[in-house]
Structure formats: structure tokens, C-alpha cells
XYZ file of C-alpha atoms in Angstrom:
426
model
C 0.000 0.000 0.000
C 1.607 3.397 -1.017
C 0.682 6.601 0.102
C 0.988 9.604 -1.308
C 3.914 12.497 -1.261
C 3.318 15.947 1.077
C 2.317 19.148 -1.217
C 3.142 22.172 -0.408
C 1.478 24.768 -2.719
C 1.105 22.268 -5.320
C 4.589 20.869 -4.948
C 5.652 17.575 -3.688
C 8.402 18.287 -0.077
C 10.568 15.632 -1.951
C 11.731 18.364 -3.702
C 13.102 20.201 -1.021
C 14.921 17.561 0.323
C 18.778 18.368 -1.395
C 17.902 22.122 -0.606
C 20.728 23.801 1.330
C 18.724 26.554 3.580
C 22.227 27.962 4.862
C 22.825 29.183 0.829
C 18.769 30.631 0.998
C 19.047 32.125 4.190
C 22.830 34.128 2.906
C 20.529 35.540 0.246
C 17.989 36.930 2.113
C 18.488 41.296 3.143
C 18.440 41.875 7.037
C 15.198 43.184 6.622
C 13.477 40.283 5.381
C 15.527 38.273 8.189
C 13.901 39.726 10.623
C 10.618 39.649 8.550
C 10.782 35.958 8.769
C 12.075 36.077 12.787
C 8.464 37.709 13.152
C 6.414 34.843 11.480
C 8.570 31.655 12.656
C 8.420 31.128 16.380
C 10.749 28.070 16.788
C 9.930 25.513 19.503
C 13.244 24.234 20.650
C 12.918 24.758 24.042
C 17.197 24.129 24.926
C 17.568 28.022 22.993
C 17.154 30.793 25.781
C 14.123 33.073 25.539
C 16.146 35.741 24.218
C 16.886 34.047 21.056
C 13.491 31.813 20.940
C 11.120 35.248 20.829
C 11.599 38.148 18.871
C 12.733 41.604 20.815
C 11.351 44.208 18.600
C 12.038 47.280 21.075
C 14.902 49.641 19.092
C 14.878 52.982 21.467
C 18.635 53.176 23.287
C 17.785 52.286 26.937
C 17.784 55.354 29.064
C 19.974 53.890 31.858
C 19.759 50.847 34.531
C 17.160 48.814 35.428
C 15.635 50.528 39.016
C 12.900 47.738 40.070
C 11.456 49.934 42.510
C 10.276 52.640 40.231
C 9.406 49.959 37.467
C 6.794 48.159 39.935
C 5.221 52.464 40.837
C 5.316 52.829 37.085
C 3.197 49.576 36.713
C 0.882 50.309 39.537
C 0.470 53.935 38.624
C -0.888 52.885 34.990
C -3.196 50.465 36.146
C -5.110 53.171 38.281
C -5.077 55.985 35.680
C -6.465 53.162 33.013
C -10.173 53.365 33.493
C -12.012 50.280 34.092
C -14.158 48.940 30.644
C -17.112 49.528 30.676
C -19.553 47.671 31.778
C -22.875 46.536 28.631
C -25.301 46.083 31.494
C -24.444 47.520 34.749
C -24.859 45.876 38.018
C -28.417 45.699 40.030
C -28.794 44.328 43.297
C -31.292 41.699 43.016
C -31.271 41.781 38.911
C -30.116 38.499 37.381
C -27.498 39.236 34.010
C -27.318 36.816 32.246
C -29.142 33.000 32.284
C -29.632 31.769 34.931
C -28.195 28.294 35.628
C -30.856 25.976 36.470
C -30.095 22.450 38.154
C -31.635 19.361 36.226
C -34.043 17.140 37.974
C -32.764 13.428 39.555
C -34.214 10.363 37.696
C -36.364 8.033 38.820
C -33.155 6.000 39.700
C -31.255 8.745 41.813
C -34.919 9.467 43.616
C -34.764 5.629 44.580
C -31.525 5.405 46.069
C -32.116 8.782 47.876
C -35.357 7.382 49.376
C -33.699 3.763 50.546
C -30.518 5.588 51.986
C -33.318 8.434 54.222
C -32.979 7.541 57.749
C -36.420 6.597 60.264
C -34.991 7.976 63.758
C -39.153 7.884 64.696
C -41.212 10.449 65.553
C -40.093 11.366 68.926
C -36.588 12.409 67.466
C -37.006 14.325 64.082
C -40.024 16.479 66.485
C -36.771 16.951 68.631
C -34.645 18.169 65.794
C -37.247 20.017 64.044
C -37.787 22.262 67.142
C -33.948 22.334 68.467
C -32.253 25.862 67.468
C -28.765 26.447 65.870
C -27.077 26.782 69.644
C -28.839 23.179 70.192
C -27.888 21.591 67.039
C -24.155 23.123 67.531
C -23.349 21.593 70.652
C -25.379 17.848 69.820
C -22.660 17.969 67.270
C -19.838 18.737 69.311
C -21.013 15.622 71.728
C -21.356 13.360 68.824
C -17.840 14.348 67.506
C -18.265 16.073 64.326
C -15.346 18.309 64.108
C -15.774 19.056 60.291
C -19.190 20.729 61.157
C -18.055 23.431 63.320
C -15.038 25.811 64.296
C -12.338 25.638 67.334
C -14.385 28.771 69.117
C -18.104 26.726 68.235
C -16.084 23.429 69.534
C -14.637 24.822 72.777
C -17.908 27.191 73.770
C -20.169 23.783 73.841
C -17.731 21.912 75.062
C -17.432 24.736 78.239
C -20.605 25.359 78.098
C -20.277 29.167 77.422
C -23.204 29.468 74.857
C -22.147 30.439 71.033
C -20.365 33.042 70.025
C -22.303 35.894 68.189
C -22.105 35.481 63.954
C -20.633 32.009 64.652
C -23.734 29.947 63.192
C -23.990 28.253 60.175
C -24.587 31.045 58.251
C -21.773 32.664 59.943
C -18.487 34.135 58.703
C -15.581 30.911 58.485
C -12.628 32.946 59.791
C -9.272 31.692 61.751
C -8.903 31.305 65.560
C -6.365 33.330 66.477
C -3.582 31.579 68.146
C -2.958 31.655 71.953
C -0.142 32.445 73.675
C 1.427 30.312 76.475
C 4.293 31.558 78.736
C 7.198 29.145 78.363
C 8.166 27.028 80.845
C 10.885 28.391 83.313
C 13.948 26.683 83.154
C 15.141 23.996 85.273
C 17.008 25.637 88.169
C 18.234 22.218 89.862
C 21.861 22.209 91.183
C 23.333 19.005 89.440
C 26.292 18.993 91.473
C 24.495 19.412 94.402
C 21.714 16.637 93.986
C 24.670 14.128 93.068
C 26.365 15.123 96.252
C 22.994 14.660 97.954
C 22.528 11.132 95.939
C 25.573 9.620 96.686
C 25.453 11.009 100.855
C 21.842 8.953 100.932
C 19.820 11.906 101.970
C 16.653 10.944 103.259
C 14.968 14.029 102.254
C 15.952 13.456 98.401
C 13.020 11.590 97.153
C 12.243 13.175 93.562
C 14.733 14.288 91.692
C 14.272 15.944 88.393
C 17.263 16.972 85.532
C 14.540 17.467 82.908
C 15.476 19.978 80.209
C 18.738 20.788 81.641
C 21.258 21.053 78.590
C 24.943 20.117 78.340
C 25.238 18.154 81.469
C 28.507 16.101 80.658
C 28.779 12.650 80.312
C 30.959 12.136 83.677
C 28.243 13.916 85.663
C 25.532 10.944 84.357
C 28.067 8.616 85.112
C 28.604 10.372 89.132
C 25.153 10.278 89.540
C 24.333 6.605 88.040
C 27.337 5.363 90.284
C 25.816 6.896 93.095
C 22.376 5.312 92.253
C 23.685 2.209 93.332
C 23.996 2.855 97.076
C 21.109 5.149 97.460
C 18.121 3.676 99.073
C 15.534 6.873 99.431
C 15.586 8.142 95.962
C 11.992 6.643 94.360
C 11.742 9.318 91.370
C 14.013 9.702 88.870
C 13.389 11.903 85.566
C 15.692 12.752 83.011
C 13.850 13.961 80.140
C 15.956 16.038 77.031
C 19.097 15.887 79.001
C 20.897 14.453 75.844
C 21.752 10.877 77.501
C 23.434 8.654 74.796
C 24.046 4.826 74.598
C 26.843 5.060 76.769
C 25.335 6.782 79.402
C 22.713 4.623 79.485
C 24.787 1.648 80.099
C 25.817 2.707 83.526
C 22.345 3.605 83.745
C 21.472 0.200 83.042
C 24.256 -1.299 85.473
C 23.009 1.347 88.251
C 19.043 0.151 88.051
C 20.301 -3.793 88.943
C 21.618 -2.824 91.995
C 18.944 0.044 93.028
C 16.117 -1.434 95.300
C 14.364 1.893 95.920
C 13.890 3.236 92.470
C 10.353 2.963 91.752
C 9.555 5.714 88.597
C 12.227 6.362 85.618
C 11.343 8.411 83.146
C 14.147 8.955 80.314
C 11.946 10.279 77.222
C 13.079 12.810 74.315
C 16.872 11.488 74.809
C 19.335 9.621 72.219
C 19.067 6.524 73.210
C 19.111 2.940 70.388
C 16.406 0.195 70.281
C 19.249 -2.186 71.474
C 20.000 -0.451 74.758
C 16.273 0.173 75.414
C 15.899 -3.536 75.614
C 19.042 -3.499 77.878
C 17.203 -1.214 79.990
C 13.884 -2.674 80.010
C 16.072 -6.358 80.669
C 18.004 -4.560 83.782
C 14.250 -3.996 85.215
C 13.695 -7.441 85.750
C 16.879 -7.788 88.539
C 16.244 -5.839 90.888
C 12.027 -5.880 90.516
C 10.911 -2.562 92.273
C 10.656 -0.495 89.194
C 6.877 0.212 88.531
C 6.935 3.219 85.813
C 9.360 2.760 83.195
C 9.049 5.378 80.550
C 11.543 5.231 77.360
C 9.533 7.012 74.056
C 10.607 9.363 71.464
C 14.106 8.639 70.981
C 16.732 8.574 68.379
C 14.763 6.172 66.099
C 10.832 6.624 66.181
C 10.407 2.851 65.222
C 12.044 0.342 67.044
C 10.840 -2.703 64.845
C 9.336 -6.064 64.719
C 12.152 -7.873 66.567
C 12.558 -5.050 69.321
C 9.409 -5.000 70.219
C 9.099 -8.793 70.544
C 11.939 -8.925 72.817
C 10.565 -5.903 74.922
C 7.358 -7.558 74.732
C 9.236 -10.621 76.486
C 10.497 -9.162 78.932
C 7.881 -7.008 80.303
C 5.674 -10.185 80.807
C 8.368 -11.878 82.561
C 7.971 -8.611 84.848
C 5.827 -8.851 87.935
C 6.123 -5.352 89.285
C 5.905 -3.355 86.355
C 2.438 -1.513 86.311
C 3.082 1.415 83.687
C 5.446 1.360 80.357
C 5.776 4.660 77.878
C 6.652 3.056 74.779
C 5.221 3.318 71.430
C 5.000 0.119 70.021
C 3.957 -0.327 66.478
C 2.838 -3.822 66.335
C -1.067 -4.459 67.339
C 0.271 -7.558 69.043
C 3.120 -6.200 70.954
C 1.123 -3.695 72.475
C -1.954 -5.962 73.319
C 0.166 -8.275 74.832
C 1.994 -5.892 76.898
C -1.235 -4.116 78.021
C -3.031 -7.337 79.016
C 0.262 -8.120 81.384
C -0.120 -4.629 82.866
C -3.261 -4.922 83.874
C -2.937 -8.348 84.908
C -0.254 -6.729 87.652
C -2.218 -4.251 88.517
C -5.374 -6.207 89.410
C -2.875 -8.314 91.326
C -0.938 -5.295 93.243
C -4.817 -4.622 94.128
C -5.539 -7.569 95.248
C -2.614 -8.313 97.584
C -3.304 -4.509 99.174
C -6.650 -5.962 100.097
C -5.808 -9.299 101.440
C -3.510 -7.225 103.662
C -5.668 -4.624 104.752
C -8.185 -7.750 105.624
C -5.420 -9.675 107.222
C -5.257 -6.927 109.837
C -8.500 -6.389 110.558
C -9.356 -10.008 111.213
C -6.405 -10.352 113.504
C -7.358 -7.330 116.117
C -10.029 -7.821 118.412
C -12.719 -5.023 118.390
C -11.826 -2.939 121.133
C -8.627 -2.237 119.396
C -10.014 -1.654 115.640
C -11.266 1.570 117.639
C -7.519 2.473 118.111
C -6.043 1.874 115.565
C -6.298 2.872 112.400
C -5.374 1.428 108.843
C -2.952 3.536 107.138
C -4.088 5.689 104.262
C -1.614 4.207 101.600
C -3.437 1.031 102.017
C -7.312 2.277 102.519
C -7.059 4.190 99.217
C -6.007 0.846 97.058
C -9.387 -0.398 96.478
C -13.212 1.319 95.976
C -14.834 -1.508 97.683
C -16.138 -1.452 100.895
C -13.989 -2.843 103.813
C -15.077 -6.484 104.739
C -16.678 -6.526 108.106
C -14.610 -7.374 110.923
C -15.175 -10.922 112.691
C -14.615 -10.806 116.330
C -11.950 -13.336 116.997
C -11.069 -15.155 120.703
C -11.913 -12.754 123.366
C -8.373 -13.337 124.831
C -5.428 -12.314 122.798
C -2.090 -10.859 124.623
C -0.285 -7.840 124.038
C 2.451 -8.753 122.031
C -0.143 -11.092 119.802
C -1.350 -7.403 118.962
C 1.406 -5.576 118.346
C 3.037 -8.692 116.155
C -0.734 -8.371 114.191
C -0.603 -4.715 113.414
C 1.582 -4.324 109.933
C 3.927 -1.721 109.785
C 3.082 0.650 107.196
C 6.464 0.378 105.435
C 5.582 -3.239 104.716
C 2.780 -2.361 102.569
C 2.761 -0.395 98.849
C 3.837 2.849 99.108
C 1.565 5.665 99.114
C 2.879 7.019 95.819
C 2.520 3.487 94.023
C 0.229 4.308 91.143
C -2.174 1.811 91.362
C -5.549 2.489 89.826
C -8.838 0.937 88.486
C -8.132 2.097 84.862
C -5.711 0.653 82.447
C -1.926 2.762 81.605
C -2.716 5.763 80.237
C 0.297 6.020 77.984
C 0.233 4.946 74.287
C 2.441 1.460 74.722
């Protein structure tokens, strides 16, 4: 099958094929040059713009380029220009124009519309049909349908305050302007000084706090993880962004084995791998008295499938842990660990009550009348105390005294034990 040749004004191309356009283009006077510049644009798009479009400005250019005066120039001409007029001017309420009107459904768009509608019964669509804006505002801040409303229509339901004026639906949409919080004050804790106080034993150092303190130096950590060791008063220990690295957080490691009065650690927003958190969370297991652990947002958000297995692990070989701040990824590393935190908490609760019974069986009732249970262990539980049973009638004194428990044997009154599950994303 042939086809036939290209014409151009009656001519086949073919003939144009051996033509040398370098010997046409030498014959050609300027001024039909830059005729022909003016009717071919060319479309190679590697030439710069000067050379691709033709500059046909020939005045001599009156001196440098001032961009300042340019962009006045430019904005003085555009209000001198008057506007175009208008063919039919603008009346309020006058439609220009046609108007646009919307076509009806079919009978198959009716349908669905009809089988999708919603029966709530009669009782509830009287309810909505009589509720006003304010009404229908705050049922949908309950209901949790952020996309209908704004922060200020949010927050005043939420409070309670009643809506703002021109906040409706037919309201303006504008931004909430930001508010400002104060920043924190700095941490003014004497590091030196706390060490000193850590590694003396001082009974009245119970919390200590280093959070946010910047450029504390490596052999400072160390000091104060050595001194760890030997302390037994210190129960709260928080070193949040304090820049503690790997290596620090070995001693730390070495320090919490030997501790038996540590009970929170919190050591979030540091540098710290997914290898030595698992050395951390593994060092919790030999001495047992830890119940907080908190370890999130470090140097890698995700610690990965094999991490969090082995953290997993060890946390349910871990009868004393009751809270963990860890993001875990996995659905079943974070079930798991959840269920075993719970599990130890319903147990901590349990033993608290056992021992609060324990001494209240034991004590005759004239001396339930003396003494009393100690708050730390009263507070464990929202059930009612069981109801004493009057034991022997005859019971010596030192029977009493060996029934009463000290209150250093049971939990301590800042052990965080609760009725609801951790709080903390695990």
C-alpha cells in the first residue's frame, strides 16, 4: 500500500529535500531576516528566551534597570487606566445573564435517595425540628463532628459558654487566632548538688528531676548513676531532654540492677538505640521494684518487629511493672503488653486488700477503735472494707502488736495503682 507524497502549494516536499537553507538564508536582506524572525516562532525549548522570541524594542535604553520605580510605574498605569465599561451595569437583586438551572434526579437517583433516608421515629425528628442552631451546635460537638463546626463553636459547647455571636452556620468561616502560652521556666536544679545529695543517701531526696537541663557532661551521668547504686531513698528519677546517649545509658542500666528503691524512671526525648532500650527494660527485671518505666521518642521513632518482641518478652516476665511509655507499632506487641499490665495491677490490688483484711481479722474489736489502717493502704481499692469478725476474746499484748503491719511493709503511698488501664500509648 503506497501513500501519497506531502504538497506544499502544489509541490511535492521531496523536492526540497537536497535544498541547502544555509545558501537561501545568505541571500535573504536583514530586513526580510527579521521579517521571517516575526512569522517563525521556533519551539526548541534548549535556545534561551532571548533568542526563541523576537525583541522588537529599538529605542537606546535610558539607563539601569531601578525595580522599585518599574513596579510604581506599573501600579500607577493600572489606576489611571479606566475600568471597561460595563454593557449592562450591576443591580442588586437583577439576574445578568441565564440563569443556571439544576436538572431534575431520575427516577433512579430518587430511589436510592429514598432507601438511603434515615427513620430515627417520631419522637426524634419532632426533637430536631424544634432544636435551634445553639442546640444543634453543641449535639454535634457531643457526637464528635469536628468538620461541622469551628475551634471557638467546639470549645464554647464543650465549656458550656453558649455560642459566640455570627458564629452559626450562616456565619463568617474565619481563623482562631492563636494563643499564647508563657514558656516554661527553666530547670534551676543544682546538678552537682543533687549528686552530692545522691551519693550522701539523703533521706529528704526523694524526687529528683534533671529534665530539660542542657549540656550536662557525660561524667556527671556517670557520678550520679554510680551513686544510684547505694542510694536507698531516691523513688523518682526523671531525666527527660538531658541528651543521655548509649553510653550513658549503660551505667544507667548497670546502676538500676543494683537500686532497690527506684520505683519511677522516666528517660523520654533522649538519644538513646532500640538495642540499649531492651538493655534497659532487661536490667528492670533484677532488681524488681521499678513500677513506671518510661523510654519514648528517641533517636529512632520505630524500634521494629524484633525489638518489640523482645521488649514484649520481657515485660511479661515482669511482675512489678504496672506502667510502660513506649510506642509500640505492632497491634500484638502492644496488646500483649497491656493485658500483662493490667494483669499486675489487678494483682498489686488484690494483695493490698488481702492485707488490709489480714489486719482487721487479727485485732479484736476494742482495738479496731484504736487503731487505724494507714491511708496508703485504705485508698487501694473502691470496695467497701469487709466486716470485721470478732476473733477469741483473749489475745495478749504482744499477739497485737506482732498483728498490726507496719506501714512500710505495705505499697507505698505514691505506688500508682488504679482501676483504669496505663494511660500512655504502649
Amino acid at each position: 500500500m503506497t501513500t501519497s507524497a506531502a504538497k506544499l502549494y502544489g509541490k511535492d516536499l521531496s523536492v526540497y529535500d537536497d535544498l541547502d537553507v544555509d545558501t537561501l538564508l545568505s541571500q535573504l536582506s536583514p530586513e526580510e531576516i527579521s521579517l521571517l524572525a516575526k512569522e517563525v516562532d521556533p519551539d526548541d525549548n534548549l535556545l534561551p528566551p532571548s533568542q526563541r522570541c523576537s525583541y522588537e524594542c529599538e529605542k537606546d535604553p535610558t539607563g539601569p534597570l531601578d525595580r522599585k520605580k518599574l513596579i510604581e510605574h506599573i501600579n500607577k498605569q493600572a489606576l489611571e487606566t479606566p475600568d471597561r465599561p460595563e454593557a449592562k451595569p450591576f443591580v442588586a437583586g437583577v439576574i445578568r445573564g441565564k440563569k443556571w438551572v439544576p436538572p431534575e434526579p431520575s427516577q433512579r437517583e430518587r430511589e436510592v435517595e429514598e432507601q438511603i433516608a434515615i427513620d430515627m421515629g417520631d419522637e426524634y425528628e419532632h426533637a430536631l425540628d424544634d432544636a435551634t442552631q445553639e442546640e444543634i451546635i453543641d449535639l454535634a460537638a457531643i457526637l464528635g463532628f469536628h468538620s461541622m463546626m469551628n475551634q471557638d463553636q467546639y470549645h464554647a459547647s464543650l465549656l458550656n459558654k453558649g455560642q459566640p455571636i455570627g458564629l452559626g452556620w450562616d456565619g463568617i468561616t474565619k481563623s482562631t487566632q492563636p494563643k499564647a502560652f508563657p514558656a516554661e521556666p527553666p530547670n534551676q536544679t543544682d546538678i552537682d548538688k543533687t549528686i552530692r545529695q545522691v551519693r550522701e543517701d539523703d533521706h529528704t531526696l526523694i524526687d529528683l528531676n534533671w529534665n530539660n537541663i542542657k549540656n550536662i557532661s557525660d561524667e556527671k551521668f556517670e557520678a550520679l548513676f554510680e551513686a544510684l547504686t547505694e542510694n536507698t531513698h531516691l523513688e523518682v528519677l526523671s531525666l527527660t531532654n538531658t541528651g543521655l546517649t548509649d553510653r550513658c545509658a549503660q551505667k544507667l542500666a548497670e546502676a538500676l540492677e543494683r537500686n532497690q528503691t527506684l520505683r519511677v524512671l522516666n528517660i523520654e526525648t533522649n538519644f538513646i538505640s532500640p538495642p540499649v532500650i531492651v538493655r534497659l527494660v532487661k536490667a528492670l527485671l533484677k532488681s524488681r521494684v521499678i513500677e513506671e518505666f518510661r523510654a519514648a521518642n528517641q533517636r529512632s521513632q520505630v524500634l521494629g518487629n524484633k525489638i518489640e518482641m523482645e521488649i514484649t518478652q520481657l515485660v511479661e516476665a515482669n511482675p512489678s511493672l504496672l506502667r510502660l511509655g513506649l510506642h509500640l507499632e505492632y497491634n500484638d506487641a502492644r496488646h500483649r503488653v497491656a493485658s500483662h499490665l493490667q494483669r499486675n495491677i489487678d494483682r498489686r490490688r488484690r494483695e493490698a486488700q488481702e492485707v488490709r483484711c489480714a489486719a482487721t481479722i487479727r485485732l479484736p474489736r476494742a482495738s479496731l477503735k484504736k487503731i487505724e489502717v494507714p491511708e496508703s493502704i485504705s485508698s487501694l481499692s473502691p470496695s467497701p472494707s469487709p466486716q470485721p469478725v470478732t476473733p477469741e476474746p483473749l489475745m495478749s499484748e504482744r499477739d497485737i502488736s506482732e498483728s498490726v503491719v507496719p506501714e512500710s511493709q505495705g505499697p507505698s503511698p505514691h505506688s500508682p495503682l488504679s482501676d483504669e488501664a496505663p494511660s500512655e500509648p504502649i
